[in-house]
PDB file of C-alpha atoms and ligand atoms in Angstrom:
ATOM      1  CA  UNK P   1     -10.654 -17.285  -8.926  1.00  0.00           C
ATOM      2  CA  UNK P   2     -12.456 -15.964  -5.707  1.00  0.00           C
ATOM      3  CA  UNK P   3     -13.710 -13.052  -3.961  1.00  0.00           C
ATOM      4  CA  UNK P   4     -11.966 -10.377  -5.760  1.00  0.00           C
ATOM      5  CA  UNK P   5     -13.756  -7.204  -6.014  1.00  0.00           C
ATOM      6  CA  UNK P   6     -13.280  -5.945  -9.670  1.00  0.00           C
ATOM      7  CA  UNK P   7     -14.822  -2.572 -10.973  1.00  0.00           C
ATOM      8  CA  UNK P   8     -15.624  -2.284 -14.695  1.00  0.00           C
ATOM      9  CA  UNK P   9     -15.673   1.053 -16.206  1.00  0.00           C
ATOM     10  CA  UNK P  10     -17.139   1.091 -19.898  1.00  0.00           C
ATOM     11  CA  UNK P  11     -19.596   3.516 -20.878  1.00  0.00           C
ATOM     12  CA  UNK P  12     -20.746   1.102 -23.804  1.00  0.00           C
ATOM     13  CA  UNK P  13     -23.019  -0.592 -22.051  1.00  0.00           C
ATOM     14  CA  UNK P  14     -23.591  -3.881 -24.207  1.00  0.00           C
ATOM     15  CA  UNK P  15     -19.928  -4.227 -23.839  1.00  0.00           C
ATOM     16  CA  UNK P  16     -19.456  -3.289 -19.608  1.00  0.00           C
ATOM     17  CA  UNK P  17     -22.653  -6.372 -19.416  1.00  0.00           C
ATOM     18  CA  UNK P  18     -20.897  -8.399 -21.209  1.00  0.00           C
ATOM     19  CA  UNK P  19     -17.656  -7.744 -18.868  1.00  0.00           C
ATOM     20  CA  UNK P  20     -19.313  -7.845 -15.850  1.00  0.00           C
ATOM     21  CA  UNK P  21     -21.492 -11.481 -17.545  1.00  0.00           C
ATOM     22  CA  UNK P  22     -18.108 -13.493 -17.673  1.00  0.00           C
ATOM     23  CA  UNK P  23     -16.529 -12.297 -14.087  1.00  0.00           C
ATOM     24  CA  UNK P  24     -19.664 -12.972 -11.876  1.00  0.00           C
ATOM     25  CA  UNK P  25     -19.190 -16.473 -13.592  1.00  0.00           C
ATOM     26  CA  UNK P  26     -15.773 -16.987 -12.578  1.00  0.00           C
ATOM     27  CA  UNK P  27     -17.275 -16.110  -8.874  1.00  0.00           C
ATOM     28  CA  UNK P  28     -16.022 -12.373  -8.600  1.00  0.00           C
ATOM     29  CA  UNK P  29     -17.792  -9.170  -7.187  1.00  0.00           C
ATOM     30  CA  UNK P  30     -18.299  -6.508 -10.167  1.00  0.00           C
ATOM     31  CA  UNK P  31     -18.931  -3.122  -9.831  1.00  0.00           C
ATOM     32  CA  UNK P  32     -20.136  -0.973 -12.640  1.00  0.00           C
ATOM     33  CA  UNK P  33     -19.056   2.294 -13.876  1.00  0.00           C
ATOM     34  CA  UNK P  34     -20.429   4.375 -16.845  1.00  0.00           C
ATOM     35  CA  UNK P  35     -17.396   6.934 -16.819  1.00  0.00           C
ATOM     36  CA  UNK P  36     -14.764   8.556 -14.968  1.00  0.00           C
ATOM     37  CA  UNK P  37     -16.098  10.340 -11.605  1.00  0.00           C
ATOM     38  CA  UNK P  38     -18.665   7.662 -10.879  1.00  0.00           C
ATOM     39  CA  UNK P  39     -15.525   5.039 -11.164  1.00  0.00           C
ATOM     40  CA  UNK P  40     -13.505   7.537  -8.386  1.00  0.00           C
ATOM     41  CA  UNK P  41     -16.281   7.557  -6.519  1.00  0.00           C
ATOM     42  CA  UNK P  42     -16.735   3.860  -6.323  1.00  0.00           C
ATOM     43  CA  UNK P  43     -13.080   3.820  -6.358  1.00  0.00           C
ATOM     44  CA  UNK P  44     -13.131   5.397  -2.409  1.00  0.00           C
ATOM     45  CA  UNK P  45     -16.313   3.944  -1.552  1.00  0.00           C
ATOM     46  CA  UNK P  46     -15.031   0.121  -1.921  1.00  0.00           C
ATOM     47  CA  UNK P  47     -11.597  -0.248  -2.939  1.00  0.00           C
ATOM     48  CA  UNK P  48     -11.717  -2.699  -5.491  1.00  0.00           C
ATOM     49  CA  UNK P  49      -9.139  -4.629  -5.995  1.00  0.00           C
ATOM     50  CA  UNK P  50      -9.001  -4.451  -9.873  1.00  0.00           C
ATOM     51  CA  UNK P  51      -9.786  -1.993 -12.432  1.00  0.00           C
ATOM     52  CA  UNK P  52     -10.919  -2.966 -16.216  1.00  0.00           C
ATOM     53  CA  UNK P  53     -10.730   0.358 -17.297  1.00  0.00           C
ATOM     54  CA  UNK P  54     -11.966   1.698 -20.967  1.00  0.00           C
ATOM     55  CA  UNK P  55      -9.987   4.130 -22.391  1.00  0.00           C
ATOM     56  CA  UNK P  56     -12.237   6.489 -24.395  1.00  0.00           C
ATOM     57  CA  UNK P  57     -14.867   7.617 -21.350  1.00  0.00           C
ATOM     58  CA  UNK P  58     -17.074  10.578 -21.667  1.00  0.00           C
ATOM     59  CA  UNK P  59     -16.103  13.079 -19.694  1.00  0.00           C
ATOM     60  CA  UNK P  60     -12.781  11.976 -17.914  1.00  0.00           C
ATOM     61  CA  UNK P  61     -11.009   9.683 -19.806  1.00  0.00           C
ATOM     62  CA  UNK P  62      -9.293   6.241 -18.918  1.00  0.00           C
ATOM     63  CA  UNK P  63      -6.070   7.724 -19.057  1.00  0.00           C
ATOM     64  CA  UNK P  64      -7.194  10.342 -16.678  1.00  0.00           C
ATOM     65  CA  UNK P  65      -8.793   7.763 -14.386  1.00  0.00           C
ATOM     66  CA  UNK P  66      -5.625   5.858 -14.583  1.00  0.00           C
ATOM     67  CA  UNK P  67      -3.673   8.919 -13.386  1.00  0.00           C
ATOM     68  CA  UNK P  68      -5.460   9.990 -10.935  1.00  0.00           C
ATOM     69  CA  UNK P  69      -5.801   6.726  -9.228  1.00  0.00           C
ATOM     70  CA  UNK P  70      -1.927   6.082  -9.639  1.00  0.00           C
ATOM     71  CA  UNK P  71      -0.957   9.604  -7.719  1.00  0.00           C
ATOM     72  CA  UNK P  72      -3.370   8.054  -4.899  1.00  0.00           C
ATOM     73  CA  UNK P  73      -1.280   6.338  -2.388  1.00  0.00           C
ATOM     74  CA  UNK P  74      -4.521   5.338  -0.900  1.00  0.00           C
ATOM     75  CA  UNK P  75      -5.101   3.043  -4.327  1.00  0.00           C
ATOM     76  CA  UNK P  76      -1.744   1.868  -4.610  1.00  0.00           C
ATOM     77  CA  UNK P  77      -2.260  -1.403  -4.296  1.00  0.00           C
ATOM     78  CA  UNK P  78      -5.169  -1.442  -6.389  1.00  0.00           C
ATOM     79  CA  UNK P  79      -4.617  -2.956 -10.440  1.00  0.00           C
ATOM     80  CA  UNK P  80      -5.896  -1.666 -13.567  1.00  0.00           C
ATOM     81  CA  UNK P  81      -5.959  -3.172 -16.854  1.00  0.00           C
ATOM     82  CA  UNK P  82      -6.885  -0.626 -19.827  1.00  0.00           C
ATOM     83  CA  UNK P  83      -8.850  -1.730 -22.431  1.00  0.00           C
ATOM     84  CA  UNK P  84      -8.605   0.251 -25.844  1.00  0.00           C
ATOM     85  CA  UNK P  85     -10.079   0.318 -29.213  1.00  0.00           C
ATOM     86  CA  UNK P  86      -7.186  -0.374 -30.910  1.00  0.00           C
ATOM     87  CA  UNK P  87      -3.996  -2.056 -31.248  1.00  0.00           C
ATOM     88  CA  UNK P  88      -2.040   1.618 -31.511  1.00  0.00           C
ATOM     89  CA  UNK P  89      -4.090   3.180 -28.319  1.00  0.00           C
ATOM     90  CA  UNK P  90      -2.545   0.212 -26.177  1.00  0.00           C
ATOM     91  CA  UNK P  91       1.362   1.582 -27.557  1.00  0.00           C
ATOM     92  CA  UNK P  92       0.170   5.126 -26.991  1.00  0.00           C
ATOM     93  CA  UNK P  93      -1.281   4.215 -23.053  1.00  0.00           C
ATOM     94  CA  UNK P  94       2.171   2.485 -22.991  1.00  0.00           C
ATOM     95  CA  UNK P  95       4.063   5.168 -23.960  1.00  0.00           C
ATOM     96  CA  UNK P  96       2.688   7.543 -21.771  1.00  0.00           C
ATOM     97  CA  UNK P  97       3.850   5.305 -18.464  1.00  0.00           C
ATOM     98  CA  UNK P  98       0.964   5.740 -16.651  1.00  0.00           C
ATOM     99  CA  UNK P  99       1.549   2.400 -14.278  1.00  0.00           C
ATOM    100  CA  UNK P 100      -1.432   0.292 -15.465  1.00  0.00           C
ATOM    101  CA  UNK P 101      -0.906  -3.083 -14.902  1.00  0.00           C
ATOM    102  CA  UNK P 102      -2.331  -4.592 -18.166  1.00  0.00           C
ATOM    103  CA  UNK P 103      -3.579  -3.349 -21.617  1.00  0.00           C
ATOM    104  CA  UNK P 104      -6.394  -5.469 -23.551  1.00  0.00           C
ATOM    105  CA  UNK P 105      -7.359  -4.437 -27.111  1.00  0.00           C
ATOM    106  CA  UNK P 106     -11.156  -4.570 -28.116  1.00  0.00           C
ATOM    107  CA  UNK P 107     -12.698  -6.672 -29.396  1.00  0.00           C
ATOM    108  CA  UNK P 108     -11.342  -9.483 -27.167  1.00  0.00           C
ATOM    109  CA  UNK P 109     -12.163 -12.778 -26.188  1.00  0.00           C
ATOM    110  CA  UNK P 110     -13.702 -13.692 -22.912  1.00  0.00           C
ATOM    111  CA  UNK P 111     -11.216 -16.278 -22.278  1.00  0.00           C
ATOM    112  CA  UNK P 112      -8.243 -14.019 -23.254  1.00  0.00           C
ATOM    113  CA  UNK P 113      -9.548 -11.173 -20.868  1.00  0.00           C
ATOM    114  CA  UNK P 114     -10.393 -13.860 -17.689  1.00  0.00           C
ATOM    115  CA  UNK P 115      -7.136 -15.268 -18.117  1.00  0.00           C
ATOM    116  CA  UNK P 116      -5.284 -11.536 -18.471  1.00  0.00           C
ATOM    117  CA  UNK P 117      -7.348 -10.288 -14.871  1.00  0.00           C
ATOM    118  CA  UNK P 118      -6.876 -13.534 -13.312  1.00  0.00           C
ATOM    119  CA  UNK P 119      -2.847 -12.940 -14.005  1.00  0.00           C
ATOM    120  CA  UNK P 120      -2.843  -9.334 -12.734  1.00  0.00           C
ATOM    121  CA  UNK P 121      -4.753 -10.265  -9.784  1.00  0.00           C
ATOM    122  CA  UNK P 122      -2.024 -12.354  -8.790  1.00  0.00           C
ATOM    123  CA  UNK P 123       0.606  -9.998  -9.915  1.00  0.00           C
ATOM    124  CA  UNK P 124      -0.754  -7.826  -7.283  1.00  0.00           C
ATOM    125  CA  UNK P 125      -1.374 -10.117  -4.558  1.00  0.00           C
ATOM    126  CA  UNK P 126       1.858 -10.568  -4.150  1.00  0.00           C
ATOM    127  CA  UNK P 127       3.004  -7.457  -4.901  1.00  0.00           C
ATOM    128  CA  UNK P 128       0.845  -6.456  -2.040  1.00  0.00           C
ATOM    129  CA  UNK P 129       2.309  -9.210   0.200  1.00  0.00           C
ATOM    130  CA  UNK P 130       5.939  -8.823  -0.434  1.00  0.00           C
ATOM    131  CA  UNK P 131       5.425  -5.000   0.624  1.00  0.00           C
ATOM    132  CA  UNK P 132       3.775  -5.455   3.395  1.00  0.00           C
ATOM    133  CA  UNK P 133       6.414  -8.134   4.828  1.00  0.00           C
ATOM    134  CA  UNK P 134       9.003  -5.651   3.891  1.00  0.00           C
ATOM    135  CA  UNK P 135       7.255  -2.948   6.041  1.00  0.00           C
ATOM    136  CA  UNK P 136       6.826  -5.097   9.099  1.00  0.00           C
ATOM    137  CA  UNK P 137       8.882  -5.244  12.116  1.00  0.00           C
ATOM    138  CA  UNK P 138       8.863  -8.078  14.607  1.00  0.00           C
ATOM    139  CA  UNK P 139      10.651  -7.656  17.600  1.00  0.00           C
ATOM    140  CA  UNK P 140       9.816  -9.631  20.511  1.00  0.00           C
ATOM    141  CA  UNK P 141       6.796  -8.244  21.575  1.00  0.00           C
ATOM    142  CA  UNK P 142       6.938  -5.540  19.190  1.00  0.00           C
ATOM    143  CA  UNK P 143       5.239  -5.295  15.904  1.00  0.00           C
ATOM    144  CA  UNK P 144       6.184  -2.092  13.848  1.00  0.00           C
ATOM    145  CA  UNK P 145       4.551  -1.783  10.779  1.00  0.00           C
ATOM    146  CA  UNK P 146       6.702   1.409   9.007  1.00  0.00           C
ATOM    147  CA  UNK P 147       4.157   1.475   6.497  1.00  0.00           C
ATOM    148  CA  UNK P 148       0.806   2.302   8.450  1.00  0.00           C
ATOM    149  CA  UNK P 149       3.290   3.894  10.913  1.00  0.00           C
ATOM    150  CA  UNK P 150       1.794   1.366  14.068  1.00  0.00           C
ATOM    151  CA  UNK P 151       3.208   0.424  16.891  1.00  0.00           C
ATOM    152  CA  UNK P 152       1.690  -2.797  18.638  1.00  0.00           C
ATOM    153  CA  UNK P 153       3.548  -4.036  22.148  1.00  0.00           C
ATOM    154  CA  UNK P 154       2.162  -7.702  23.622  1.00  0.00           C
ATOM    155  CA  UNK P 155      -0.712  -7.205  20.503  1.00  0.00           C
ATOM    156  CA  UNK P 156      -1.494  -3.806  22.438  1.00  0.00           C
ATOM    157  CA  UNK P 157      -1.294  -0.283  20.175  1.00  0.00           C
ATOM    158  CA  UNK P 158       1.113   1.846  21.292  1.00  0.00           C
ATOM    159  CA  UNK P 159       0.556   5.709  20.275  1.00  0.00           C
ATOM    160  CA  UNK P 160       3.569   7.571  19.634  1.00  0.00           C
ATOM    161  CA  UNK P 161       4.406  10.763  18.071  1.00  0.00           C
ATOM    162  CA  UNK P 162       6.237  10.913  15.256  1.00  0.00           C
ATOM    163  CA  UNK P 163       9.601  11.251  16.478  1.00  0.00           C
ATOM    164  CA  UNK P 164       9.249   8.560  18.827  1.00  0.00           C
ATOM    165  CA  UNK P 165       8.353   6.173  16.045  1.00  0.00           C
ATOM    166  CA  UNK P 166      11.273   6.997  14.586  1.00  0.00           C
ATOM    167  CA  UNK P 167      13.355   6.450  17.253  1.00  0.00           C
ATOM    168  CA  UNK P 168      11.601   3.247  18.308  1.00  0.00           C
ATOM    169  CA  UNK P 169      11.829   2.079  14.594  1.00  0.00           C
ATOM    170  CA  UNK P 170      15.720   2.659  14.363  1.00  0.00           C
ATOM    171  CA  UNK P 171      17.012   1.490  17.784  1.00  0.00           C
ATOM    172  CA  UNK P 172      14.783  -1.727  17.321  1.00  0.00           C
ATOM    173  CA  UNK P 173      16.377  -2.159  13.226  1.00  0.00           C
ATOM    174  CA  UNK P 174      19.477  -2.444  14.706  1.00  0.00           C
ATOM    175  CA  UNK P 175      19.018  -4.240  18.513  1.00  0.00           C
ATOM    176  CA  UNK P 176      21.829  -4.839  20.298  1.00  0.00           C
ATOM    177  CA  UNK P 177      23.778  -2.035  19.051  1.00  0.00           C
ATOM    178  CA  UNK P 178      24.355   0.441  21.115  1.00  0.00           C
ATOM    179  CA  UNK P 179      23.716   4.742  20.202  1.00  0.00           C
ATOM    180  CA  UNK P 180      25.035   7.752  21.202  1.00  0.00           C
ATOM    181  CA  UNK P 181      22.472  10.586  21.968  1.00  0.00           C
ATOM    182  CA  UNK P 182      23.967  12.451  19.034  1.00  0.00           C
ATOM    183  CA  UNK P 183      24.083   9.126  17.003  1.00  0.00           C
ATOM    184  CA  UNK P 184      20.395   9.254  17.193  1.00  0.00           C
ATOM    185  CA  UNK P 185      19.960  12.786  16.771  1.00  0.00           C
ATOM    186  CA  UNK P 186      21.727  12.944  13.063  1.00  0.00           C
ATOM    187  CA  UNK P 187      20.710   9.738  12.310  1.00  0.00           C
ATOM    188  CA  UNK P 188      16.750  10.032  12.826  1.00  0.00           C
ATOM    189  CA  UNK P 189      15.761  13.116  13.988  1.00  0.00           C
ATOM    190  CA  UNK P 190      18.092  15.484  12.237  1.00  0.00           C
ATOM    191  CA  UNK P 191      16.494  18.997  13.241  1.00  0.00           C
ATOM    192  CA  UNK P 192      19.048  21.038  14.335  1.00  0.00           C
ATOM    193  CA  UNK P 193      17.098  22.429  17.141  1.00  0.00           C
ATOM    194  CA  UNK P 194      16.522  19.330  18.817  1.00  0.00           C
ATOM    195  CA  UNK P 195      19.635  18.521  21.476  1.00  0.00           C
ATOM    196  CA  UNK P 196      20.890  15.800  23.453  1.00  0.00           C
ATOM    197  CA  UNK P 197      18.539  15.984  26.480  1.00  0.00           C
ATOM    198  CA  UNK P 198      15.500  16.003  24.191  1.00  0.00           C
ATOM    199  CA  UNK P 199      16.785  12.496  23.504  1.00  0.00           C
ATOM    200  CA  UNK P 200      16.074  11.164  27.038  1.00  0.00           C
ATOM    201  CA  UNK P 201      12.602  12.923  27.098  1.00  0.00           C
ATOM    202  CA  UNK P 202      11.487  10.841  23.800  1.00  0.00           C
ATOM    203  CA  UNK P 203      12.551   8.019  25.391  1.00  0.00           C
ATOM    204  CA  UNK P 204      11.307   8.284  28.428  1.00  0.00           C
ATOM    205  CA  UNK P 205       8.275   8.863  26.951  1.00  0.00           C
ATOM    206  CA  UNK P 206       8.416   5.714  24.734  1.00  0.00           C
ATOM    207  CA  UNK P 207       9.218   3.611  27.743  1.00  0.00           C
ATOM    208  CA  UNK P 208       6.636   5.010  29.572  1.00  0.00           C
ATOM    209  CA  UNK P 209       4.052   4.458  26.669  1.00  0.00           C
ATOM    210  CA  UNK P 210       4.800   0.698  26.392  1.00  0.00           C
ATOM    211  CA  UNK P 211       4.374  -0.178  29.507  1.00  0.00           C
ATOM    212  CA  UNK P 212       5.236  -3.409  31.210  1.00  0.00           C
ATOM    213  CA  UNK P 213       7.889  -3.779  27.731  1.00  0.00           C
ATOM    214  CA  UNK P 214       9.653  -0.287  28.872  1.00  0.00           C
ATOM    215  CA  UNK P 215      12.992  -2.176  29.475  1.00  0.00           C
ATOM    216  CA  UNK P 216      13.556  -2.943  25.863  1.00  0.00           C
ATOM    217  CA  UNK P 217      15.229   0.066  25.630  1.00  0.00           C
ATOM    218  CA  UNK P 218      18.226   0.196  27.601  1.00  0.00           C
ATOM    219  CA  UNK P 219      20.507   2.638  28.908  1.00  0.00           C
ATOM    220  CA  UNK P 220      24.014   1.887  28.624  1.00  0.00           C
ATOM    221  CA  UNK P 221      25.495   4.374  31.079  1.00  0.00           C
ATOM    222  CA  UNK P 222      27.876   6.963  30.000  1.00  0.00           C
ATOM    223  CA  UNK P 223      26.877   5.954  26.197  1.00  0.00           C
ATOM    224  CA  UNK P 224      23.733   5.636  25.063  1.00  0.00           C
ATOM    225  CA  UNK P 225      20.604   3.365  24.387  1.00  0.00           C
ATOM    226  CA  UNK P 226      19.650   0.363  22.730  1.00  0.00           C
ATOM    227  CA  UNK P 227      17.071  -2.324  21.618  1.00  0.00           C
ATOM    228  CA  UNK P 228      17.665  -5.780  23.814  1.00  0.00           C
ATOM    229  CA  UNK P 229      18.049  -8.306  21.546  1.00  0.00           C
ATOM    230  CA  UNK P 230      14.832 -10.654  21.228  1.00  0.00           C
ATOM    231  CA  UNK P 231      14.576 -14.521  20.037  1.00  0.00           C
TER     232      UNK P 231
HETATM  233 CA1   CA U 301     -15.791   3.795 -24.549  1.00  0.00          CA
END
């Protein structure tokens, strides 16, 4: 139960009222969508965090929808559940692996469809939490989220280029561990036209960029560089 923004797309609209009747009552926001571009649409406007999605849509249909959504990474954390007409369009959907979370067969009960978005909802949650402790680096100071590729030093954001994310993100994977110049250079930037000495401008740079936290990277003379351990 909660806040949960949940979009309904059903372009019967007796049905969609009905929908949208029981989830206001368990206290969540509903959005309404009559078929498949006006769902997209409200889809980038305000990321709602489920989708009850009807199969057979004018227009676009669910499965559509459901694909285009799924290729999104923007969307990726967002659920769907599909709701069909029948008991054989939910093993067809199925069958066709298009990632929805759920499948609900019409006619259904209130209860049974509460208690099915209620599940997913959680389902995601954590989905959503799980990969976003997986993507996130704490170092000391350093917070390095791999996922929205962000660096923050002492809560600060630090702006690096690509390559220097890279960099930062290896060295500080494996602190205390000391790298060669041509460690690094096969093991994250592997361009061939990139030598040793472009090594020491990268990080250079990176020290430069975060500031008073520069000596986290240090040079071990006459081998390489690496991420101080932190506590
Ligand atoms: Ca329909």
């Amino acid at each position: 139960m909660g806040s949960e923004r949940i979009l309904v797309v059903e372009d019967e609209k007796d049905i969609r009222e009905l929908i949208v009747y029981h989830l206001e009552r368990e206290g969540y926001e509903v959005l309404q969508a009559n078929n498949g571009l006006e769902a997209l649409s409200l889809m980038k406007e305000k990321s709602p965090d489920l989708m009850l999605l009807d199969l057979m849509l004018p227009g676009m249909d669910g499965i559509e929808v459901c694909r285009a959504i799924k290729q999104d990474p923007l969307f990726r954390d967002t659920c769907i559940i599909m709701v069909t007409a029948k008991e054989e369009e939910s093993d067809q959907v199925l069958g066709l692996g298009l990632g929805a979370d759920d499948y609900v067969t019409k006619p259904f009960r209130p209860r049974t469809l509460m208690a099915r978005v209620e599940a997913v909802l959680r389902r995601g949650k954590l989905r959503k939490e799980q990969r976003q402790t997986e993507g996130l680096l704490k170092h000391g100071p350093l917070q390095i989220d791999n996922e929205a590729h962000e660096v923050l030093a002492g809560g600060h954001r630090v702006l690096l280029t690509a390559t220097e994310f890279n960099l930062l993100s290896f060295l500080t994977m494996h602190s205390g561990r000391v790298f060669s110049r041509g460690q690094l250079l096969s093991r994250v930037i592997k361009d061939a036209l990139v030598t040793e000495r472009n090594i020491d401008v990268h990080i250079r740079s990176i020290r430069k960029k975060l500031g008073e936290h520069r000596d986290l990277i240090q040079t071990v003379r006459g081998v390489g560089y690496k991420m101080v351990r932190c506590e």
